[in-house]
Coordinates of C-alpha atoms and ligand atoms in Angstrom, one line a residue:
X1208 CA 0.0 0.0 0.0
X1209 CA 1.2 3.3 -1.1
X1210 CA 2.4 5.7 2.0
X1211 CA 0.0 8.6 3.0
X1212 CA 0.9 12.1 4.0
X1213 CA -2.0 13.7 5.6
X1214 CA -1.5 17.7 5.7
X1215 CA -3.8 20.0 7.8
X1216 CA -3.3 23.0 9.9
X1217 CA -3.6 21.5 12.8
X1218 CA -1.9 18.4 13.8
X1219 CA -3.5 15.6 16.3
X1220 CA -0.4 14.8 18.1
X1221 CA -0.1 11.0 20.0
X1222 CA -0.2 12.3 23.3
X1223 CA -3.2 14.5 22.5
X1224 CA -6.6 13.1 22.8
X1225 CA -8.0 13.0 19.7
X1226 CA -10.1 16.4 19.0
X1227 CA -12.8 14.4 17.3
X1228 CA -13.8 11.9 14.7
X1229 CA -11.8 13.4 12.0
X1230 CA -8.7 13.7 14.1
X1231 CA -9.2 9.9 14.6
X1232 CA -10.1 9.3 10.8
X1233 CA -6.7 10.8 9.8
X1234 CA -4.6 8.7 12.6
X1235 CA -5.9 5.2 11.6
X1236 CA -5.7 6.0 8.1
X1237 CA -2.1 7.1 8.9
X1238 CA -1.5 3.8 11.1
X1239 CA -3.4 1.7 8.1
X1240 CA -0.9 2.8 5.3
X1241 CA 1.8 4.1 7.5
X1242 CA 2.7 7.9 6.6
X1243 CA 3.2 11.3 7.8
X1244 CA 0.7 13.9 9.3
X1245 CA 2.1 17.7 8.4
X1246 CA 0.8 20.9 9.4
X1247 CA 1.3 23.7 12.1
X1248 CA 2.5 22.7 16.0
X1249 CA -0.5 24.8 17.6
X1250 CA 2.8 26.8 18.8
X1251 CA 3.6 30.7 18.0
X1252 CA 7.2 31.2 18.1
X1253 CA 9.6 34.1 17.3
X1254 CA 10.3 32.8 13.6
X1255 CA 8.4 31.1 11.7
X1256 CA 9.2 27.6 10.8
X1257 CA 12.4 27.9 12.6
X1258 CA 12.6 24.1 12.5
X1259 CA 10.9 20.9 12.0
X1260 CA 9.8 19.4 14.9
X1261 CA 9.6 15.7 14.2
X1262 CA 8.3 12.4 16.4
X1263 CA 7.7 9.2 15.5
X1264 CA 5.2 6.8 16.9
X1265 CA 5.0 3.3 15.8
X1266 CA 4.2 3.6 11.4
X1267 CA 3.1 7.2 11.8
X1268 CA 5.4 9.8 11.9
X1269 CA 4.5 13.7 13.1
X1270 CA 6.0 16.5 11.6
X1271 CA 5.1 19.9 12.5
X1272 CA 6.1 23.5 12.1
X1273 CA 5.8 26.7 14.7
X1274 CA 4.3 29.8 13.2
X1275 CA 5.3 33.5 13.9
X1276 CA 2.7 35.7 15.8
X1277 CA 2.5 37.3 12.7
X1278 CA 2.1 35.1 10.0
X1279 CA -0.6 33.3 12.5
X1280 CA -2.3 36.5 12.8
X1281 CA -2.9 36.9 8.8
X1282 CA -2.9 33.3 8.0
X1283 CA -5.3 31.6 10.1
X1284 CA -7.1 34.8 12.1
X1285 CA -7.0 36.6 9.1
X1286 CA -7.8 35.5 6.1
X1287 CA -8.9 31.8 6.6
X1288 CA -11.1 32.2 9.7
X1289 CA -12.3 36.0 8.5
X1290 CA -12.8 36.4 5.4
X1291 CA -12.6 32.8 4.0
X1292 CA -14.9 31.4 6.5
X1293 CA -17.9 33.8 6.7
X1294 CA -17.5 34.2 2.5
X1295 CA -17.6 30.0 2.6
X1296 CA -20.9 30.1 5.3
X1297 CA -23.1 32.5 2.9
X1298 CA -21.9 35.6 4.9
X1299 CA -20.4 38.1 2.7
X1300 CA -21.6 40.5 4.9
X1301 CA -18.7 39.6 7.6
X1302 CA -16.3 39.3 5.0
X1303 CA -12.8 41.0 5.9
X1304 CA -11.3 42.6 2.7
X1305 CA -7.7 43.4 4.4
X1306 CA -5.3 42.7 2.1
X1307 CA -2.5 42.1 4.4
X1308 CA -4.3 39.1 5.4
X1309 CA -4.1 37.6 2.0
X1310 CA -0.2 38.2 1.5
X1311 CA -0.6 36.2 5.6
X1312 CA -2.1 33.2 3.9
X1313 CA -0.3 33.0 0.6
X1314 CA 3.2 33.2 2.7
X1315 CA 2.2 30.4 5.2
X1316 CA 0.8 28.3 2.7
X1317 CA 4.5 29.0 0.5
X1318 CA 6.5 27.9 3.6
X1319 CA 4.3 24.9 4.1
X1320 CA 4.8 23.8 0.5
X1321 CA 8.7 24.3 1.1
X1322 CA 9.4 22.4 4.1
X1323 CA 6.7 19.1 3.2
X1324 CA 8.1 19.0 -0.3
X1325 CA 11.4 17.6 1.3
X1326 CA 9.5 14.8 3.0
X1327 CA 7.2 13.6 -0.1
X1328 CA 8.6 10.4 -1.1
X1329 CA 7.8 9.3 -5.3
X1330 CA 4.6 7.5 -4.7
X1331 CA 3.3 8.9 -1.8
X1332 CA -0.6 9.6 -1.0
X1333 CA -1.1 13.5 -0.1
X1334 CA -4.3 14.2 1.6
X1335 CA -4.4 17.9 2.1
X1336 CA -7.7 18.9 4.2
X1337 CA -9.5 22.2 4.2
X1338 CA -10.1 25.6 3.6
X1339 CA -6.6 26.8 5.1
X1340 CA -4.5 25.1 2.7
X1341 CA -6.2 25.9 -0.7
X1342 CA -3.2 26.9 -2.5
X1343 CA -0.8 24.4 -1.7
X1344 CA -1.2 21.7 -4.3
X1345 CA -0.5 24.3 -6.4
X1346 CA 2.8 25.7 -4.7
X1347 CA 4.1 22.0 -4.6
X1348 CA 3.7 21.4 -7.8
X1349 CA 5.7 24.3 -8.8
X1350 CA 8.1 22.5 -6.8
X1351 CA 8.4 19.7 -8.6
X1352 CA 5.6 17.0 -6.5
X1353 CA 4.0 14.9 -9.0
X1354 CA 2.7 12.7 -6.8
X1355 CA -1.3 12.5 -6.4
X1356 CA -2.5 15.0 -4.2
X1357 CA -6.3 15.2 -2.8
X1358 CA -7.8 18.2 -1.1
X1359 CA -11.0 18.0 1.3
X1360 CA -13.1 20.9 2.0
X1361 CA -14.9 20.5 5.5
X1362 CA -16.9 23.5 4.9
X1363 CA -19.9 24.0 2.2
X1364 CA -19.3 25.6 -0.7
X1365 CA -21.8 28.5 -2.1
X1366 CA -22.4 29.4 -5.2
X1367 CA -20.3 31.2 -7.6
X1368 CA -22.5 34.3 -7.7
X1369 CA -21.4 34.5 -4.2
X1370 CA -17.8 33.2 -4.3
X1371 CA -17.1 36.1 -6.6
X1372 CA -17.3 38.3 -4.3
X1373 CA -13.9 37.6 -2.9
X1374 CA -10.8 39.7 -4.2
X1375 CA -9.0 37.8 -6.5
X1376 CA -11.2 35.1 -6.5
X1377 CA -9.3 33.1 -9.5
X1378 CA -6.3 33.5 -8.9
X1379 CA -6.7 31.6 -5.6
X1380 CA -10.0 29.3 -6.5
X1381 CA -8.2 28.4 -9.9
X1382 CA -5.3 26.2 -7.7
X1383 CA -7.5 23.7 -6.6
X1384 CA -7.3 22.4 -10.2
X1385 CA -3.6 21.2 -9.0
X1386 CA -5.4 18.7 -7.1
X1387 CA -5.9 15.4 -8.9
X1388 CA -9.1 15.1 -6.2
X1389 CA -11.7 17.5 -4.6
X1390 CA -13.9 16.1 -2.1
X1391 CA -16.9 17.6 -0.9
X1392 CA -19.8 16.8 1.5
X1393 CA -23.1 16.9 -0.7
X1394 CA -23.9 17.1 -4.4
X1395 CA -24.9 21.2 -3.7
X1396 CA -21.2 21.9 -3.1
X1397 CA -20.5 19.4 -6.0
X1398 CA -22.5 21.7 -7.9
X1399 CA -21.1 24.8 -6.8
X1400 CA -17.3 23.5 -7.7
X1401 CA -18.3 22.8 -11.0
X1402 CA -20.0 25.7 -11.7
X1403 CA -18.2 28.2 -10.8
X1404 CA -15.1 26.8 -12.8
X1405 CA -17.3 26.2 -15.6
X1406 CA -18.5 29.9 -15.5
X1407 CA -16.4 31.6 -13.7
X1408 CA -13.1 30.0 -14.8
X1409 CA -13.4 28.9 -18.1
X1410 CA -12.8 24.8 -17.0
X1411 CA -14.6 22.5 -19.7
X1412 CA -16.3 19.4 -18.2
X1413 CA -15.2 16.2 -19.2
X1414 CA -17.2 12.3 -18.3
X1415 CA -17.2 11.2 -14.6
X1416 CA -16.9 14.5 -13.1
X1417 CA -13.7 15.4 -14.2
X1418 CA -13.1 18.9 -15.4
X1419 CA -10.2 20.4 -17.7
X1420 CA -9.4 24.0 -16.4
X1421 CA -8.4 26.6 -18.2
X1422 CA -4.0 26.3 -17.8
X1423 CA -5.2 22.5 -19.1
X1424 CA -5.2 20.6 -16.0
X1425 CA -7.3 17.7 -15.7
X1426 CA -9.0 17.1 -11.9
X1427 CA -12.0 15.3 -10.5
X1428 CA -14.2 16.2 -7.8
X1429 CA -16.5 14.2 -6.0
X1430 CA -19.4 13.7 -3.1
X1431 CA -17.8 12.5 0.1
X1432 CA -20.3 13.0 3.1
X1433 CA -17.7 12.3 6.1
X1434 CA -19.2 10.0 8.7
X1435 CA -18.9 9.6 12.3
X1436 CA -17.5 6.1 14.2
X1437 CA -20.6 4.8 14.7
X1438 CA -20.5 1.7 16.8
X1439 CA -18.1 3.4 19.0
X1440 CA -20.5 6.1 19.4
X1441 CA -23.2 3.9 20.3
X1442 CA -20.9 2.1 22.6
X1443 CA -19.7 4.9 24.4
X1444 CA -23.5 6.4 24.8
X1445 CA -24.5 3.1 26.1
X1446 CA -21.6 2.8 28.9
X1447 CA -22.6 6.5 30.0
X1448 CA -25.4 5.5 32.4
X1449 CA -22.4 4.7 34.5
X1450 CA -20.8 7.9 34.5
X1451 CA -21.7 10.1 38.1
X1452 CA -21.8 13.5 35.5
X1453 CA -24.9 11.9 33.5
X1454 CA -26.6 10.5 36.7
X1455 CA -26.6 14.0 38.2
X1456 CA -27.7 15.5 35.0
X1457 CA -30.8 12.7 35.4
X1458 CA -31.2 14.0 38.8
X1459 CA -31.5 17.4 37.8
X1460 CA -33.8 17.0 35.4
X1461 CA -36.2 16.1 37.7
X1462 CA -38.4 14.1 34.8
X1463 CA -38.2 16.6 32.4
X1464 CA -37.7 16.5 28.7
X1465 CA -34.5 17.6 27.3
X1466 CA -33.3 19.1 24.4
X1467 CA -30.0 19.3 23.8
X1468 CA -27.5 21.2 21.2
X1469 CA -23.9 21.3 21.6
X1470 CA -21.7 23.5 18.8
X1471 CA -18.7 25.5 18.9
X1472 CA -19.3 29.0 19.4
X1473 CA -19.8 30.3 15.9
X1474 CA -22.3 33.2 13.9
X1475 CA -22.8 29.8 11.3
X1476 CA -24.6 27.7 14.2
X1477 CA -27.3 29.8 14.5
X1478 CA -27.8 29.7 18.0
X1479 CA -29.1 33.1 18.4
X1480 CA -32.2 31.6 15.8
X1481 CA -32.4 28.6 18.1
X1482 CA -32.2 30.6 21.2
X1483 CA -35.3 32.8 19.9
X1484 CA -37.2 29.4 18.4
X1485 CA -37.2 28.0 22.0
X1486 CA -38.4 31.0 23.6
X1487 CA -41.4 30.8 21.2
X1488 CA -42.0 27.6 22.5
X1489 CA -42.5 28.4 26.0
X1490 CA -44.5 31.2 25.2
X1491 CA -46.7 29.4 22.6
X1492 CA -47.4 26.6 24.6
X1493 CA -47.7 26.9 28.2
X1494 CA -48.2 23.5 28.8
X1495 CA -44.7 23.0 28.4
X1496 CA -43.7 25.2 31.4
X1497 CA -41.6 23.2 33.7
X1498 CA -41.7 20.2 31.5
X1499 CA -38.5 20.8 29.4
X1500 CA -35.0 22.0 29.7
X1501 CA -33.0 23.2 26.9
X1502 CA -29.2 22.5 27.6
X1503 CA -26.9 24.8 25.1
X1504 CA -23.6 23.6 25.3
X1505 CA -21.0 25.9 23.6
X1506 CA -17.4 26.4 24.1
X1507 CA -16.0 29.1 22.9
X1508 CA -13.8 29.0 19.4
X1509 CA -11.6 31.9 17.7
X1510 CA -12.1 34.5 20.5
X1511 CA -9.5 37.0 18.9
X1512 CA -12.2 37.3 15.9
X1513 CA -14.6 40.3 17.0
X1514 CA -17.4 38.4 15.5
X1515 CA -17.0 35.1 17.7
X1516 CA -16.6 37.9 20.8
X1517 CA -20.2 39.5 19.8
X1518 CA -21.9 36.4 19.5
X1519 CA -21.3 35.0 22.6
X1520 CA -22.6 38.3 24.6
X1521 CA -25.4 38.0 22.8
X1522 CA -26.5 34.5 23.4
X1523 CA -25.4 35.8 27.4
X1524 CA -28.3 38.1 27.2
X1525 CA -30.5 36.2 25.4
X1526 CA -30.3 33.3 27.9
X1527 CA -30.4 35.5 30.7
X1528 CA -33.6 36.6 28.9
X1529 CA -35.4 33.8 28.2
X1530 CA -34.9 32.8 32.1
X1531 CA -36.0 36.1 33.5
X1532 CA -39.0 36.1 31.7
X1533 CA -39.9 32.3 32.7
X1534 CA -37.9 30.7 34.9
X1535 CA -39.6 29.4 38.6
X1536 CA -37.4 29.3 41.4
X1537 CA -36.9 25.2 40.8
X1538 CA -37.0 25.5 37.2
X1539 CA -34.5 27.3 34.6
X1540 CA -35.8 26.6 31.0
X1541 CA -32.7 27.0 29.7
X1542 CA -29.2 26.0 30.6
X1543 CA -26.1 27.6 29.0
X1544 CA -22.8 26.5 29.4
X1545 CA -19.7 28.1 27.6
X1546 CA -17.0 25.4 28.1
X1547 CA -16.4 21.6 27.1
X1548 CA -17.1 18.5 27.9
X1549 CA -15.5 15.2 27.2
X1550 CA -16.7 13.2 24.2
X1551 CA -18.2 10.2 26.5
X1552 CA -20.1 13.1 28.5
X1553 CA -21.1 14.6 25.6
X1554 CA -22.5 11.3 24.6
X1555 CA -24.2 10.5 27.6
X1556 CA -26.3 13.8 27.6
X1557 CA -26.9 13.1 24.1
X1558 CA -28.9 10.0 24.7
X1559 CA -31.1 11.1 27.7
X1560 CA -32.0 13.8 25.7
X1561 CA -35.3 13.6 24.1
X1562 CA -34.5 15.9 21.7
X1563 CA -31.1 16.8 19.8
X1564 CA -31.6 20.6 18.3
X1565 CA -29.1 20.9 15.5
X1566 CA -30.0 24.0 13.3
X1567 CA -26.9 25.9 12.0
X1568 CA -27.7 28.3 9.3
X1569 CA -25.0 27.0 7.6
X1570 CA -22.4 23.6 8.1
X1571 CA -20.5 21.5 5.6
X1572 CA -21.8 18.5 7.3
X1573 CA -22.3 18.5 11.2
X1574 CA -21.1 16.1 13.2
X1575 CA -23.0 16.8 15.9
X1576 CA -26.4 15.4 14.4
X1577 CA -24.8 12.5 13.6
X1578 CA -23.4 11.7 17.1
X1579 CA -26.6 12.6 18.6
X1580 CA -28.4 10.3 16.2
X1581 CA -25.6 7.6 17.1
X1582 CA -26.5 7.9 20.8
X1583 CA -29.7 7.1 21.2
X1584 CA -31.3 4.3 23.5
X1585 CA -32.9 1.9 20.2
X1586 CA -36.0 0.9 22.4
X1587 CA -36.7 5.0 23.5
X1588 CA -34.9 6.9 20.9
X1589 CA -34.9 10.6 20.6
X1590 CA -36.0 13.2 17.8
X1591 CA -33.4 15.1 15.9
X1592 CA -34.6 18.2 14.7
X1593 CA -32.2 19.4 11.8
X1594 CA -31.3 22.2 10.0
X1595 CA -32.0 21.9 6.2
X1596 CA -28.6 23.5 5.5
X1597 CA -26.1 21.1 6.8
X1598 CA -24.9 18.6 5.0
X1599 CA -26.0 16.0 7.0
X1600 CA -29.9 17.0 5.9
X1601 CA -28.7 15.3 2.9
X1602 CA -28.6 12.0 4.7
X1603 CA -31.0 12.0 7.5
X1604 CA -33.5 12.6 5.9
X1605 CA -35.5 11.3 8.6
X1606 CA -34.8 14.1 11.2
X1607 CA -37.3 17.1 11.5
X1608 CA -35.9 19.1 9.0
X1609 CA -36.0 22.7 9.2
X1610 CA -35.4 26.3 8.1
X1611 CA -33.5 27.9 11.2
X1612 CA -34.2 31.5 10.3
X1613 CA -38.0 30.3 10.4
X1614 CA -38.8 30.9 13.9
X1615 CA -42.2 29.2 13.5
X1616 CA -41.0 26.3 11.6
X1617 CA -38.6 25.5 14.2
X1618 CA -40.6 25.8 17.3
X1619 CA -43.2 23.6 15.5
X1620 CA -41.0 21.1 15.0
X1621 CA -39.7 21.2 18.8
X1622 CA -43.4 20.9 19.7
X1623 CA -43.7 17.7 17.3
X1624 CA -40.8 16.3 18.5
X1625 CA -41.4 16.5 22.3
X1626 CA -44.8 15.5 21.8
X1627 CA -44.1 12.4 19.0
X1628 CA -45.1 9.0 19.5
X1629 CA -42.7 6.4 20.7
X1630 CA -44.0 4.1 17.0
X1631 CA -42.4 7.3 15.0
X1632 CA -39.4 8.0 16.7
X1633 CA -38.1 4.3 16.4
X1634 CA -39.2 4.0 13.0
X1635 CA -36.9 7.4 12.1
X1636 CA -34.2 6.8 14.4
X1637 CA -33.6 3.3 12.6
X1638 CA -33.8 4.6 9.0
X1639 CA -31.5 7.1 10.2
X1640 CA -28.7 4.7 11.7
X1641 CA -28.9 2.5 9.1
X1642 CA -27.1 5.4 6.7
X1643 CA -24.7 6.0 9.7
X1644 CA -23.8 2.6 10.2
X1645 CA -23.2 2.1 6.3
X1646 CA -21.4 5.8 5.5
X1647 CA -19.0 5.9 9.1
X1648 CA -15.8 7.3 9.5
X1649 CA -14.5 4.5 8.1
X1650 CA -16.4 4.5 4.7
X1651 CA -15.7 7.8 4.2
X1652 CA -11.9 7.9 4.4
X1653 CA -11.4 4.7 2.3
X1654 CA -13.6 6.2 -0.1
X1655 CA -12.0 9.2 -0.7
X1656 CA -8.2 7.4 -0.7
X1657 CA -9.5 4.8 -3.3
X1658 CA -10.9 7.3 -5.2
X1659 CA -7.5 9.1 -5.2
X1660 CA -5.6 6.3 -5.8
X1661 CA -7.2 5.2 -8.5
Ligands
GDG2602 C1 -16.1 21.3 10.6 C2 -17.3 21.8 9.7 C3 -18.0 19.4 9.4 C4 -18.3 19.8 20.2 N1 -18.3 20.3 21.5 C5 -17.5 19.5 22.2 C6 -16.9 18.6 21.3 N2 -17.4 18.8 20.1 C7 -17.2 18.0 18.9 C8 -18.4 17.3 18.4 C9 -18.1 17.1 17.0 C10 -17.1 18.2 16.7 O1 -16.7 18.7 17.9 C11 -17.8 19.3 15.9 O2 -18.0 18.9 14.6 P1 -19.1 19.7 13.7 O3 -19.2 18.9 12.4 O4 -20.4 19.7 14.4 O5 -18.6 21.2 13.5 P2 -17.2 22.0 13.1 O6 -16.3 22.0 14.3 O7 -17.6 23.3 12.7 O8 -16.5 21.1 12.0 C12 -18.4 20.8 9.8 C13 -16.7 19.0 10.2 O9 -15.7 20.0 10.1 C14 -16.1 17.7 9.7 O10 -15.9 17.7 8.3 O11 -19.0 18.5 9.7 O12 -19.5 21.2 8.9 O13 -17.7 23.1 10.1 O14 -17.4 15.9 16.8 O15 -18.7 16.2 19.2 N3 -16.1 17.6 21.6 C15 -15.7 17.6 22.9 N4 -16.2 18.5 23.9 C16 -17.1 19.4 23.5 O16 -17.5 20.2 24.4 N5 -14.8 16.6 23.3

């Protein structure tokens, strides 16, 4: 089997729990084939790329690189996380046009392209992941690589009458045609691709999705909805009884239902929407008072970004809100918590909670469903309630799907789902593991490598 370089900004080291699924995904991919995992240490330093800091640990070996304050600043602050990100979620309106940040992202990208192009070996696999790294097939190739290179792009991709709104727009969406493979969640951001370098770059399409671009490259791009580990999940949820955090959080409850959402702290997971949706609830149906608690989990993420800082005082007051107006002095309807939990925690409040509130107003796939989906008791499953404009909508199909700007649309659904039949929610919670147990983790990462391969 040929060896696999995995490149991404950040690097799951051994000694690090593994961050989530895909952190996972990448490491028994790595151990499967043997290879090398690239990217940047997670460390600022006084140069950049000073040296190479390099472990080994068993077939996989870790090679990593420390970033100036900055080159951090442009490159990942900067232009992937603020003007990238928001452009790639359908925000133009929070785009950040600073220039600076551009030369940040082209430089760090460079520098990654010089040091990984001494450790590509002639056959190697490189699997470049994500939005942060767009340019650097392109830079190795200038360097000589001829190796096959696939890119993944975790986030959706909107259409090219909006991708045009960023500066320079070809020059830096043109490189992904140095990839030999794009992979992408759903068949929209399939679309998107192929669109926008059919219209917008001048590619011609050629049979089985391949496209020629304009400088007369030949690439493919494909549908690759990443998975979760799904038995694992289900294990780990089933073992969580055990745990003294999700017997207290039983206590608590004191017999009420729970709904549950748990996301990074980010404008794409609309939580303000959802925040506002459940606060219809209560004061739609009053029946509901002390009946339900919604639990918002939400550690904070990119809290140098001005964006991430106003979104989380607003969610503050909105909570404190939505309590003030309805909480009794033994009940608080909702429950906020800004920090993280464990992933076997996480599970365990997953599958005592009746309902799993997932609407982001935009996500390339969402994880998050899919764990909560994962976790559920068969014989008493919960109700996922799911927004139309994650990926994952594409495969649970069996969720409550819904429009999360559409305050009404989701606080109906919340009603449904509290109130739905114990007959319904088995027969949805089994169509819906079935696709998890056939597309997991697994599936999805020796899809995409066969694919590249190939
Ligand atoms: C990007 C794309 C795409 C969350 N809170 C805690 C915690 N988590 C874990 C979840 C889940 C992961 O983080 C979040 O994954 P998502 O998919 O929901 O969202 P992003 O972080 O935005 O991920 C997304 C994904 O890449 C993969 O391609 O689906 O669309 O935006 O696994 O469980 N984990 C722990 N404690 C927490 O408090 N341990």
């Amino acid at each position: 089997m040929t060896r696999l370089i995995v490149v991404s900004n950040r690097v799951a080291l051994p000694k690090q729990t593994a961050t989530g699924g895909l952190a996972s995904a990448m490491r028994d991919a790595l151990r499967e084939r043997g290879g090398l995992w690239f990217g940047w240490s997670g460390k600022i330093a006084r140069r950049t790329a000073g040296e190479l800091h390099r472990l080994k640990d068993g077939p996989v070996e870790y090679a990593t690189i420390d970033l100036s304050k900055d080159h951090h600043d442009h490159f990942y602050d900067g232009y992937a996380n603020r003007t990238l990100w928001p452009l790639l979620h359908y925000r133009p309106d929070l785009v950040d046009y600073n220039r600076g940040h551009l030369e940040g992202y082209l430089r760090v990208n460079t520098l990654f392209a010089e040091r990984l192009v001494e450790l590509i070996e002639p056959g190697d696999l490189v699997w470049v992941n994500d939005y942060h790294l767009i340019p650097l097939a392109s830079m190795l190739r200038e360097r000589g690589v001829r190796n096959r290179i696939g890119f993944f792009l975790h986030t959706p991709l909107p259409a090219a009458g909006l991708l045009i709104a960023l500066p320079q727009h070809r020059e830096l969406l043109e490189t992904l045609s140095s990839y030999d493979l794009i992979g992408l969640h759903t068949a929209r951001d399939l679309r998107a691709l192929e669109d926008y370098f059919l219209h917008e770059a001048h590619a011609v399409m050629r049979p089985g999705h391949r496209m020629r671009a304009d400088n007369g490259r030949i690439f493919r791009a494909g549908v690759f909805p990443i998975g979760i580990d799904t038995k694992q999940v289900a294990e780990m949820a089933r073992q969580a009884g055990k745990q003294e955090e999700i017997q207290q959080m039983q206590i608590s409850l004191e017999g009420r239902a729970l709904i549950i959402g748990v996301d990074r702290l980010d404008y794409s997971k609309g939580l303000p929407e959802r925040f506002q949706a459940y606060e219809r609830l209560l004061e739609r149906a009053p029946d509901l008072h002390r009946k339900v608690t919604f639990l918002q989990i939400a550690p904070p993420s990119r809290t140098t970004v001005p964006e991430y800082r106003q979104i989380r005082r607003e969610l503050e007051r909105s909570a404190g809100h939505i309590n003030g107006a309805y909480a009794a002095p033994d009940w608080a309807p909702i429950r906020y918590v800004n920090s993280s939990f464990p992933h076997n925690v996480l599970s365990g409040y997953y599958r005592i909670a009746r309902v799993g509130l997932v609407t982001p107003l935009r996500d390339g796939m969402n994880l998050v469903a899919k764990e909560y989906v994962a976790s559920q008791d068969p014989k008493d499953p919960g109700v996922l309630v799911l927004s139309r404009f994650a990926g994952a909508a594409q495969e649970l199909t069996q969720a409550l799907l819904v429009n999360p700007a559409d305050t009404e649309e989701v606080t109906d659904a919340l009603e449904r789902a509290l109130k739905m039949p114990l007959k319904e929610r088995r027969n949805r919670w089994h169509a819906m593991m079935e696709v998890l147990q056939k597309q997991d983790i697994t599936a999805w990462r020796t899809a995409f490598l066969n694919a590249l391969a190939a």
